[in-house]
mmCIF file of N, CA, C and O in Angstrom:
data_model
loop_
_atom_site.group_PDB
_atom_site.id
_atom_site.type_symbol
_atom_site.label_atom_id
_atom_site.label_comp_id
_atom_site.label_asym_id
_atom_site.label_seq_id
_atom_site.Cartn_x
_atom_site.Cartn_y
_atom_site.Cartn_z
ATOM 1 N N UNK A 288 -33.007 -11.337 29.941
ATOM 2 C CA UNK A 288 -31.943 -11.357 28.976
ATOM 3 C C UNK A 288 -32.218 -12.489 27.990
ATOM 4 O O UNK A 288 -32.474 -13.614 28.358
ATOM 5 N N UNK A 289 -32.085 -12.193 26.709
ATOM 6 C CA UNK A 289 -32.382 -13.189 25.682
ATOM 7 C C UNK A 289 -31.144 -14.005 25.348
ATOM 8 O O UNK A 289 -30.026 -13.519 25.455
ATOM 9 N N UNK A 290 -31.364 -15.196 24.909
ATOM 10 C CA UNK A 290 -30.254 -16.047 24.494
ATOM 11 C C UNK A 290 -29.769 -15.611 23.115
ATOM 12 O O UNK A 290 -30.514 -15.084 22.306
ATOM 13 N N UNK A 291 -28.510 -15.860 22.849
ATOM 14 C CA UNK A 291 -27.943 -15.405 21.578
ATOM 15 C C UNK A 291 -27.994 -16.471 20.493
ATOM 16 O O UNK A 291 -27.583 -16.222 19.375
ATOM 17 N N UNK A 292 -28.455 -17.635 20.786
ATOM 18 C CA UNK A 292 -28.599 -18.736 19.831
ATOM 19 C C UNK A 292 -27.294 -19.072 19.108
ATOM 20 O O UNK A 292 -27.253 -19.289 17.913
ATOM 21 N N UNK A 293 -26.197 -19.042 19.836
ATOM 22 C CA UNK A 293 -24.924 -19.473 19.277
ATOM 23 C C UNK A 293 -24.216 -18.450 18.417
ATOM 24 O O UNK A 293 -23.263 -18.773 17.721
ATOM 25 N N UNK A 294 -24.635 -17.214 18.413
ATOM 26 C CA UNK A 294 -24.000 -16.177 17.601
ATOM 27 C C UNK A 294 -22.888 -15.496 18.390
ATOM 28 O O UNK A 294 -22.962 -14.330 18.716
ATOM 29 N N UNK A 295 -21.832 -16.249 18.679
ATOM 30 C CA UNK A 295 -20.719 -15.684 19.433
ATOM 31 C C UNK A 295 -19.833 -14.861 18.524
ATOM 32 O O UNK A 295 -19.463 -15.289 17.444
ATOM 33 N N UNK A 296 -19.472 -13.672 18.930
ATOM 34 C CA UNK A 296 -18.534 -12.861 18.161
ATOM 35 C C UNK A 296 -17.285 -12.547 18.957
ATOM 36 O O UNK A 296 -16.329 -12.022 18.416
ATOM 37 N N UNK A 297 -17.285 -12.873 20.236
ATOM 38 C CA UNK A 297 -16.132 -12.536 21.058
ATOM 39 C C UNK A 297 -14.883 -13.297 20.615
ATOM 40 O O UNK A 297 -13.798 -12.740 20.548
ATOM 41 N N UNK A 298 -15.011 -14.552 20.284
ATOM 42 C CA UNK A 298 -13.849 -15.345 19.891
ATOM 43 C C UNK A 298 -13.508 -15.245 18.416
ATOM 44 O O UNK A 298 -12.474 -15.741 17.979
ATOM 45 N N UNK A 299 -14.352 -14.597 17.645
ATOM 46 C CA UNK A 299 -14.146 -14.522 16.206
ATOM 47 C C UNK A 299 -14.159 -13.060 15.759
ATOM 48 O O UNK A 299 -15.206 -12.519 15.392
ATOM 49 N N UNK A 300 -13.023 -12.383 15.785
ATOM 50 C CA UNK A 300 -13.018 -10.957 15.444
ATOM 51 C C UNK A 300 -13.372 -10.686 13.980
ATOM 52 O O UNK A 300 -13.833 -9.619 13.656
ATOM 53 N N UNK A 301 -13.199 -11.651 13.094
ATOM 54 C CA UNK A 301 -13.533 -11.413 11.692
ATOM 55 C C UNK A 301 -15.033 -11.364 11.457
ATOM 56 O O UNK A 301 -15.487 -10.850 10.463
ATOM 57 N N UNK A 302 -15.800 -11.917 12.366
ATOM 58 C CA UNK A 302 -17.241 -11.925 12.178
ATOM 59 C C UNK A 302 -17.858 -10.557 12.434
ATOM 60 O O UNK A 302 -19.007 -10.336 12.121
ATOM 61 N N UNK A 303 -17.095 -9.628 12.977
ATOM 62 C CA UNK A 303 -17.640 -8.294 13.235
ATOM 63 C C UNK A 303 -17.345 -7.327 12.101
ATOM 64 O O UNK A 303 -17.526 -6.139 12.239
ATOM 65 N N UNK A 304 -16.832 -7.821 10.987
ATOM 66 C CA UNK A 304 -16.599 -6.958 9.851
ATOM 67 C C UNK A 304 -15.240 -6.295 9.827
ATOM 68 O O UNK A 304 -15.041 -5.315 9.138
ATOM 69 N N UNK A 305 -14.280 -6.795 10.555
ATOM 70 C CA UNK A 305 -12.955 -6.179 10.566
ATOM 71 C C UNK A 305 -12.097 -6.599 9.392
ATOM 72 O O UNK A 305 -11.153 -5.929 9.054
ATOM 73 N N UNK A 306 -12.395 -7.720 8.792
ATOM 74 C CA UNK A 306 -11.536 -8.240 7.734
ATOM 75 C C UNK A 306 -11.791 -7.559 6.399
ATOM 76 O O UNK A 306 -10.940 -7.565 5.538
ATOM 77 N N UNK A 307 -12.940 -6.969 6.184
ATOM 78 C CA UNK A 307 -13.243 -6.334 4.912
ATOM 79 C C UNK A 307 -13.702 -7.354 3.889
ATOM 80 O O UNK A 307 -13.611 -8.561 4.084
ATOM 81 N N UNK A 308 -14.175 -6.858 2.791
ATOM 82 C CA UNK A 308 -14.695 -7.722 1.741
ATOM 83 C C UNK A 308 -13.566 -8.077 0.791
ATOM 84 O O UNK A 308 -12.819 -7.213 0.353
ATOM 85 N N UNK A 309 -13.438 -9.356 0.452
ATOM 86 C CA UNK A 309 -12.389 -9.793 -0.458
ATOM 87 C C UNK A 309 -13.013 -10.261 -1.757
ATOM 88 O O UNK A 309 -13.094 -11.453 -2.027
ATOM 89 N N UNK A 310 -13.473 -9.316 -2.549
ATOM 90 C CA UNK A 310 -14.013 -9.644 -3.855
ATOM 91 C C UNK A 310 -12.960 -9.352 -4.915
ATOM 92 O O UNK A 310 -12.125 -8.479 -4.754
ATOM 93 N N UNK A 311 -13.020 -10.061 -6.017
ATOM 94 C CA UNK A 311 -12.109 -9.807 -7.119
ATOM 95 C C UNK A 311 -10.793 -10.539 -6.966
ATOM 96 O O UNK A 311 -10.611 -11.396 -6.103
ATOM 97 N N UNK A 312 -9.851 -10.170 -7.817
ATOM 98 C CA UNK A 312 -8.551 -10.819 -7.850
ATOM 99 C C UNK A 312 -7.575 -10.105 -6.928
ATOM 100 O O UNK A 312 -7.626 -8.891 -6.772
ATOM 101 N N UNK A 313 -6.665 -10.856 -6.329
ATOM 102 C CA UNK A 313 -5.658 -10.228 -5.512
ATOM 103 C C UNK A 313 -4.504 -9.751 -6.386
ATOM 104 O O UNK A 313 -4.459 -9.990 -7.593
ATOM 105 N N UNK A 314 -3.566 -9.050 -5.796
ATOM 106 C CA UNK A 314 -2.492 -8.411 -6.563
ATOM 107 C C UNK A 314 -1.561 -9.410 -7.222
ATOM 108 O O UNK A 314 -1.093 -9.187 -8.327
ATOM 109 N N UNK A 315 -1.280 -10.486 -6.550
ATOM 110 C CA UNK A 315 -0.386 -11.491 -7.139
ATOM 111 C C UNK A 315 -0.975 -12.123 -8.384
ATOM 112 O O UNK A 315 -0.285 -12.328 -9.383
ATOM 113 N N UNK A 316 -2.257 -12.412 -8.330
ATOM 114 C CA UNK A 316 -2.929 -13.008 -9.485
ATOM 115 C C UNK A 316 -2.971 -12.030 -10.648
ATOM 116 O O UNK A 316 -2.758 -12.416 -11.799
ATOM 117 N N UNK A 317 -3.226 -10.758 -10.367
ATOM 118 C CA UNK A 317 -3.242 -9.755 -11.434
ATOM 119 C C UNK A 317 -1.871 -9.620 -12.086
ATOM 120 O O UNK A 317 -1.767 -9.434 -13.301
ATOM 121 N N UNK A 318 -0.809 -9.712 -11.301
ATOM 122 C CA UNK A 318 0.539 -9.639 -11.864
ATOM 123 C C UNK A 318 0.833 -10.805 -12.790
ATOM 124 O O UNK A 318 1.421 -10.639 -13.859
ATOM 125 N N UNK A 319 0.409 -11.986 -12.390
ATOM 126 C CA UNK A 319 0.640 -13.171 -13.226
ATOM 127 C C UNK A 319 -0.195 -13.100 -14.491
ATOM 128 O O UNK A 319 0.290 -13.415 -15.592
ATOM 129 N N UNK A 320 -1.458 -12.671 -14.384
ATOM 130 C CA UNK A 320 -2.306 -12.527 -15.570
ATOM 131 C C UNK A 320 -1.725 -11.483 -16.514
ATOM 132 O O UNK A 320 -1.708 -11.671 -17.736
ATOM 133 N N UNK A 321 -1.226 -10.390 -15.975
ATOM 134 C CA UNK A 321 -0.603 -9.360 -16.800
ATOM 135 C C UNK A 321 0.639 -9.855 -17.519
ATOM 136 O O UNK A 321 0.868 -9.534 -18.690
ATOM 137 N N UNK A 322 1.447 -10.641 -16.835
ATOM 138 C CA UNK A 322 2.645 -11.196 -17.467
ATOM 139 C C UNK A 322 2.271 -12.159 -18.586
ATOM 140 O O UNK A 322 2.885 -12.137 -19.665
ATOM 141 N N UNK A 323 1.272 -12.978 -18.373
ATOM 142 C CA UNK A 323 0.823 -13.900 -19.421
ATOM 143 C C UNK A 323 0.284 -13.128 -20.621
ATOM 144 O O UNK A 323 0.582 -13.458 -21.777
ATOM 145 N N UNK A 324 -0.489 -12.071 -20.365
ATOM 146 C CA UNK A 324 -1.006 -11.246 -21.461
ATOM 147 C C UNK A 324 0.125 -10.583 -22.235
ATOM 148 O O UNK A 324 0.076 -10.490 -23.463
ATOM 149 N N UNK A 325 1.139 -10.110 -21.529
ATOM 150 C CA UNK A 325 2.253 -9.437 -22.194
ATOM 151 C C UNK A 325 3.037 -10.396 -23.076
ATOM 152 O O UNK A 325 3.400 -10.061 -24.208
ATOM 153 N N UNK A 326 3.308 -11.579 -22.585
ATOM 154 C CA UNK A 326 4.058 -12.559 -23.379
ATOM 155 C C UNK A 326 3.233 -13.021 -24.571
ATOM 156 O O UNK A 326 3.738 -13.126 -25.696
ATOM 157 N N UNK A 327 1.944 -13.272 -24.353
ATOM 158 C CA UNK A 327 1.088 -13.703 -25.460
ATOM 159 C C UNK A 327 0.902 -12.587 -26.476
ATOM 160 O O UNK A 327 0.709 -12.851 -27.667
ATOM 161 N N UNK A 328 0.975 -11.340 -26.037
ATOM 162 C CA UNK A 328 0.809 -10.209 -26.940
ATOM 163 C C UNK A 328 1.915 -10.073 -27.953
ATOM 164 O O UNK A 328 1.731 -9.456 -29.007
ATOM 165 N N UNK A 329 3.075 -10.625 -27.682
ATOM 166 C CA UNK A 329 4.156 -10.586 -28.657
ATOM 167 C C UNK A 329 3.876 -11.510 -29.838
ATOM 168 O O UNK A 329 4.426 -11.323 -30.916
ATOM 169 N N UNK A 330 3.016 -12.479 -29.655
ATOM 170 C CA UNK A 330 2.742 -13.450 -30.704
ATOM 171 C C UNK A 330 1.424 -13.185 -31.424
ATOM 172 O O UNK A 330 1.315 -13.460 -32.617
ATOM 173 N N UNK A 331 0.430 -12.671 -30.705
ATOM 174 C CA UNK A 331 -0.864 -12.429 -31.327
ATOM 175 C C UNK A 331 -1.622 -11.330 -30.568
ATOM 176 O O UNK A 331 -1.477 -11.201 -29.360
ATOM 177 N N UNK A 332 -2.403 -10.545 -31.280
ATOM 178 C CA UNK A 332 -3.275 -9.508 -30.723
ATOM 179 C C UNK A 332 -2.547 -8.566 -29.764
ATOM 180 O O UNK A 332 -3.026 -8.277 -28.672
ATOM 181 N N UNK A 333 -1.404 -8.078 -30.188
ATOM 182 C CA UNK A 333 -0.614 -7.199 -29.336
ATOM 183 C C UNK A 333 -1.314 -5.903 -28.988
ATOM 184 O O UNK A 333 -1.100 -5.343 -27.913
ATOM 185 N N UNK A 334 -2.165 -5.403 -29.888
ATOM 186 C CA UNK A 334 -2.857 -4.146 -29.635
ATOM 187 C C UNK A 334 -3.906 -4.290 -28.538
ATOM 188 O O UNK A 334 -4.294 -3.318 -27.902
ATOM 189 N N UNK A 335 -4.342 -5.501 -28.271
ATOM 190 C CA UNK A 335 -5.322 -5.740 -27.206
ATOM 191 C C UNK A 335 -4.632 -6.241 -25.939
ATOM 192 O O UNK A 335 -4.907 -5.769 -24.831
ATOM 193 N N UNK A 336 -3.732 -7.196 -26.098
ATOM 194 C CA UNK A 336 -3.099 -7.811 -24.932
ATOM 195 C C UNK A 336 -2.039 -6.921 -24.287
ATOM 196 O O UNK A 336 -1.783 -7.037 -23.086
ATOM 197 N N UNK A 337 -1.416 -6.031 -25.059
ATOM 198 C CA UNK A 337 -0.430 -5.107 -24.491
ATOM 199 C C UNK A 337 -1.039 -4.160 -23.469
ATOM 200 O O UNK A 337 -0.569 -4.078 -22.328
ATOM 201 N N UNK A 338 -2.094 -3.418 -23.861
ATOM 202 C CA UNK A 338 -2.741 -2.563 -22.855
ATOM 203 C C UNK A 338 -3.375 -3.350 -21.700
ATOM 204 O O UNK A 338 -3.404 -2.858 -20.564
ATOM 205 N N UNK A 339 -3.864 -4.547 -21.985
ATOM 206 C CA UNK A 339 -4.419 -5.374 -20.904
ATOM 207 C C UNK A 339 -3.323 -5.728 -19.899
ATOM 208 O O UNK A 339 -3.549 -5.711 -18.690
ATOM 209 N N UNK A 340 -2.120 -6.032 -20.402
ATOM 210 C CA UNK A 340 -1.001 -6.331 -19.508
ATOM 211 C C UNK A 340 -0.597 -5.094 -18.717
ATOM 212 O O UNK A 340 -0.270 -5.195 -17.530
ATOM 213 N N UNK A 341 -0.617 -3.933 -19.373
ATOM 214 C CA UNK A 341 -0.306 -2.691 -18.660
ATOM 215 C C UNK A 341 -1.286 -2.448 -17.510
ATOM 216 O O UNK A 341 -0.880 -2.114 -16.394
ATOM 217 N N UNK A 342 -2.562 -2.612 -17.781
ATOM 218 C CA UNK A 342 -3.579 -2.370 -16.755
ATOM 219 C C UNK A 342 -3.449 -3.371 -15.615
ATOM 220 O O UNK A 342 -3.477 -2.998 -14.436
ATOM 221 N N UNK A 343 -3.286 -4.641 -15.952
ATOM 222 C CA UNK A 343 -3.150 -5.659 -14.896
ATOM 223 C C UNK A 343 -1.901 -5.427 -14.053
ATOM 224 O O UNK A 343 -1.940 -5.541 -12.823
ATOM 225 N N UNK A 344 -0.798 -5.094 -14.692
ATOM 226 C CA UNK A 344 0.430 -4.819 -13.949
ATOM 227 C C UNK A 344 0.316 -3.593 -13.073
ATOM 228 O O UNK A 344 0.789 -3.569 -11.933
ATOM 229 N N UNK A 345 -0.315 -2.541 -13.601
ATOM 230 C CA UNK A 345 -0.486 -1.303 -12.840
ATOM 231 C C UNK A 345 -1.385 -1.531 -11.621
ATOM 232 O O UNK A 345 -1.094 -1.054 -10.527
ATOM 233 N N UNK A 346 -2.475 -2.250 -11.813
ATOM 234 C CA UNK A 346 -3.353 -2.550 -10.684
ATOM 235 C C UNK A 346 -2.676 -3.466 -9.672
ATOM 236 O O UNK A 346 -2.917 -3.370 -8.468
ATOM 237 N N UNK A 347 -1.824 -4.357 -10.167
ATOM 238 C CA UNK A 347 -1.104 -5.254 -9.274
ATOM 239 C C UNK A 347 -0.080 -4.501 -8.431
ATOM 240 O O UNK A 347 0.212 -4.897 -7.304
ATOM 241 N N UNK A 348 0.457 -3.405 -8.979
ATOM 242 C CA UNK A 348 1.406 -2.580 -8.224
ATOM 243 C C UNK A 348 0.705 -1.682 -7.208
ATOM 244 O O UNK A 348 1.352 -1.017 -6.421
ATOM 245 N N UNK A 349 -0.606 -1.647 -7.249
ATOM 246 C CA UNK A 349 -1.333 -0.802 -6.321
ATOM 247 C C UNK A 349 -1.564 0.589 -6.870
ATOM 248 O O UNK A 349 -1.628 1.551 -6.107
ATOM 249 N N UNK A 350 -1.656 0.740 -8.173
ATOM 250 C CA UNK A 350 -1.910 1.990 -8.877
ATOM 251 C C UNK A 350 -0.879 3.058 -8.571
ATOM 252 O O UNK A 350 -1.167 4.242 -8.539
ATOM 253 N N UNK A 351 0.344 2.651 -8.316
ATOM 254 C CA UNK A 351 1.458 3.571 -8.107
ATOM 255 C C UNK A 351 2.717 2.879 -8.611
ATOM 256 O O UNK A 351 2.807 1.655 -8.612
ATOM 257 N N UNK A 352 3.683 3.652 -9.071
ATOM 258 C CA UNK A 352 4.912 3.060 -9.572
ATOM 259 C C UNK A 352 5.723 2.579 -8.386
ATOM 260 O O UNK A 352 6.417 3.340 -7.724
ATOM 261 N N UNK A 353 5.615 1.294 -8.116
ATOM 262 C CA UNK A 353 6.317 0.686 -7.001
ATOM 263 C C UNK A 353 6.963 -0.605 -7.494
ATOM 264 O O UNK A 353 6.389 -1.676 -7.359
ATOM 265 N N UNK A 354 8.150 -0.519 -8.097
ATOM 266 C CA UNK A 354 8.777 -1.723 -8.655
ATOM 267 C C UNK A 354 9.130 -2.780 -7.619
ATOM 268 O O UNK A 354 9.359 -3.928 -7.952
ATOM 269 N N UNK A 355 9.168 -2.417 -6.354
ATOM 270 C CA UNK A 355 9.504 -3.384 -5.306
ATOM 271 C C UNK A 355 8.309 -4.228 -4.894
ATOM 272 O O UNK A 355 8.447 -5.135 -4.096
ATOM 273 N N UNK A 356 7.109 -3.913 -5.413
ATOM 274 C CA UNK A 356 5.909 -4.620 -4.965
ATOM 275 C C UNK A 356 5.921 -6.081 -5.383
ATOM 276 O O UNK A 356 5.738 -6.952 -4.566
ATOM 277 N N UNK A 357 6.108 -6.355 -6.680
ATOM 278 C CA UNK A 357 6.222 -7.742 -7.109
ATOM 279 C C UNK A 357 6.866 -7.791 -8.489
ATOM 280 O O UNK A 357 6.687 -6.895 -9.315
ATOM 281 N N UNK A 358 7.598 -8.838 -8.743
ATOM 282 C CA UNK A 358 8.305 -9.000 -10.012
ATOM 283 C C UNK A 358 7.330 -9.233 -11.168
ATOM 284 O O UNK A 358 7.492 -8.609 -12.229
ATOM 285 N N UNK A 359 6.306 -10.092 -11.048
ATOM 286 C CA UNK A 359 5.384 -10.260 -12.179
ATOM 287 C C UNK A 359 4.675 -8.972 -12.572
ATOM 288 O O UNK A 359 4.416 -8.740 -13.751
ATOM 289 N N UNK A 360 4.382 -8.107 -11.616
ATOM 290 C CA UNK A 360 3.730 -6.837 -11.934
ATOM 291 C C UNK A 360 4.659 -5.944 -12.737
ATOM 292 O O UNK A 360 4.243 -5.321 -13.722
ATOM 293 N N UNK A 361 5.914 -5.884 -12.349
ATOM 294 C CA UNK A 361 6.891 -5.073 -13.073
ATOM 295 C C UNK A 361 7.113 -5.617 -14.480
ATOM 296 O O UNK A 361 7.175 -4.856 -15.453
ATOM 297 N N UNK A 362 7.213 -6.923 -14.610
ATOM 298 C CA UNK A 362 7.376 -7.546 -15.921
ATOM 299 C C UNK A 362 6.163 -7.266 -16.802
ATOM 300 O O UNK A 362 6.292 -6.963 -17.988
ATOM 301 N N UNK A 363 4.966 -7.329 -16.222
ATOM 302 C CA UNK A 363 3.743 -7.074 -16.981
ATOM 303 C C UNK A 363 3.699 -5.639 -17.491
ATOM 304 O O UNK A 363 3.336 -5.397 -18.642
ATOM 305 N N UNK A 364 4.096 -4.684 -16.668
ATOM 306 C CA UNK A 364 4.061 -3.282 -17.084
ATOM 307 C C UNK A 364 5.092 -3.014 -18.179
ATOM 308 O O UNK A 364 4.778 -2.394 -19.204
ATOM 309 N N UNK A 365 6.299 -3.497 -17.989
ATOM 310 C CA UNK A 365 7.359 -3.218 -18.964
ATOM 311 C C UNK A 365 7.078 -3.927 -20.283
ATOM 312 O O UNK A 365 7.126 -3.304 -21.363
ATOM 313 N N UNK A 366 6.780 -5.214 -20.234
ATOM 314 C CA UNK A 366 6.501 -5.939 -21.480
ATOM 315 C C UNK A 366 5.209 -5.465 -22.129
ATOM 316 O O UNK A 366 5.106 -5.423 -23.364
ATOM 317 N N UNK A 367 4.223 -5.075 -21.337
ATOM 318 C CA UNK A 367 2.991 -4.537 -21.895
ATOM 319 C C UNK A 367 3.225 -3.227 -22.620
ATOM 320 O O UNK A 367 2.639 -2.969 -23.678
ATOM 321 N N UNK A 368 4.095 -2.378 -22.076
ATOM 322 C CA UNK A 368 4.425 -1.114 -22.738
ATOM 323 C C UNK A 368 5.163 -1.364 -24.044
ATOM 324 O O UNK A 368 4.866 -0.733 -25.075
ATOM 325 N N UNK A 369 6.125 -2.276 -24.025
ATOM 326 C CA UNK A 369 6.864 -2.606 -25.251
ATOM 327 C C UNK A 369 5.933 -3.214 -26.285
ATOM 328 O O UNK A 369 5.974 -2.859 -27.472
ATOM 329 N N UNK A 370 5.077 -4.096 -25.842
ATOM 330 C CA UNK A 370 4.134 -4.754 -26.734
ATOM 331 C C UNK A 370 3.171 -3.746 -27.367
ATOM 332 O O UNK A 370 2.892 -3.791 -28.564
ATOM 333 N N UNK A 371 2.667 -2.815 -26.574
ATOM 334 C CA UNK A 371 1.755 -1.801 -27.088
ATOM 335 C C UNK A 371 2.456 -0.886 -28.077
ATOM 336 O O UNK A 371 1.905 -0.552 -29.137
ATOM 337 N N UNK A 372 3.676 -0.494 -27.770
ATOM 338 C CA UNK A 372 4.442 0.365 -28.674
ATOM 339 C C UNK A 372 4.710 -0.325 -30.006
ATOM 340 O O UNK A 372 4.536 0.273 -31.077
ATOM 341 N N UNK A 373 5.107 -1.587 -29.951
ATOM 342 C CA UNK A 373 5.352 -2.328 -31.200
ATOM 343 C C UNK A 373 4.074 -2.528 -32.003
ATOM 344 O O UNK A 373 4.094 -2.437 -33.238
ATOM 345 N N UNK A 374 2.960 -2.750 -31.333
ATOM 346 C CA UNK A 374 1.691 -2.914 -32.040
ATOM 347 C C UNK A 374 1.264 -1.611 -32.704
ATOM 348 O O UNK A 374 0.771 -1.614 -33.840
ATOM 349 N N UNK A 375 1.466 -0.491 -32.017
ATOM 350 C CA UNK A 375 1.127 0.802 -32.612
ATOM 351 C C UNK A 375 2.027 1.126 -33.798
ATOM 352 O O UNK A 375 1.572 1.668 -34.810
ATOM 353 N N UNK A 376 3.306 0.801 -33.692
ATOM 354 C CA UNK A 376 4.214 1.010 -34.820
ATOM 355 C C UNK A 376 3.830 0.135 -36.010
ATOM 356 O O UNK A 376 3.879 0.569 -37.167
ATOM 357 N N UNK A 377 3.429 -1.085 -35.730
ATOM 358 C CA UNK A 377 3.029 -2.003 -36.793
ATOM 359 C C UNK A 377 1.752 -1.506 -37.469
ATOM 360 O O UNK A 377 1.629 -1.564 -38.690
ATOM 361 N N UNK A 378 0.813 -0.996 -36.683
ATOM 362 C CA UNK A 378 -0.422 -0.461 -37.260
ATOM 363 C C UNK A 378 -0.169 0.817 -38.056
ATOM 364 O O UNK A 378 -0.876 1.129 -39.009
ATOM 365 N N UNK A 379 0.852 1.569 -37.648
ATOM 366 C CA UNK A 379 1.206 2.792 -38.360
ATOM 367 C C UNK A 379 1.972 2.548 -39.641
ATOM 368 O O UNK A 379 2.218 3.466 -40.408
ATOM 369 N N UNK A 380 2.377 1.348 -39.879
ATOM 370 C CA UNK A 380 3.064 1.000 -41.112
ATOM 371 C C UNK A 380 4.579 1.070 -41.034
ATOM 372 O O UNK A 380 5.264 0.967 -42.047
ATOM 373 N N UNK A 381 5.133 1.252 -39.846
ATOM 374 C CA UNK A 381 6.573 1.308 -39.681
ATOM 375 C C UNK A 381 7.100 -0.124 -39.592
ATOM 376 O O UNK A 381 6.622 -0.919 -38.799
ATOM 377 N N UNK A 382 8.067 -0.448 -40.435
ATOM 378 C CA UNK A 382 8.634 -1.797 -40.387
ATOM 379 C C UNK A 382 9.975 -1.748 -39.663
ATOM 380 O O UNK A 382 10.770 -0.829 -39.839
ATOM 381 N N UNK A 383 10.189 -2.739 -38.836
ATOM 382 C CA UNK A 383 11.445 -2.791 -38.073
ATOM 383 C C UNK A 383 12.411 -3.763 -38.684
ATOM 384 O O UNK A 383 12.166 -4.745 -39.218
#
């Protein structure tokens, strides 16, 4: 029988691949980034930051309409939609 050279996996269940890979941003961070994009979009570059806020909020909700998931995600989606609509109206020449 060969020695294992200290590679114990019995006491560490995460070392066997059960935890999964955690690459990228988590949902909470995406919601906060989306909210920041939505608020900044009201002041500048609304045509870019509005859809970015929509995407970040939607991904933060888990790609399904789940308003109970997190408040920043819901704020990002709603403000991003309003921001995008206002930017499109402004580009179309409609004055409010």
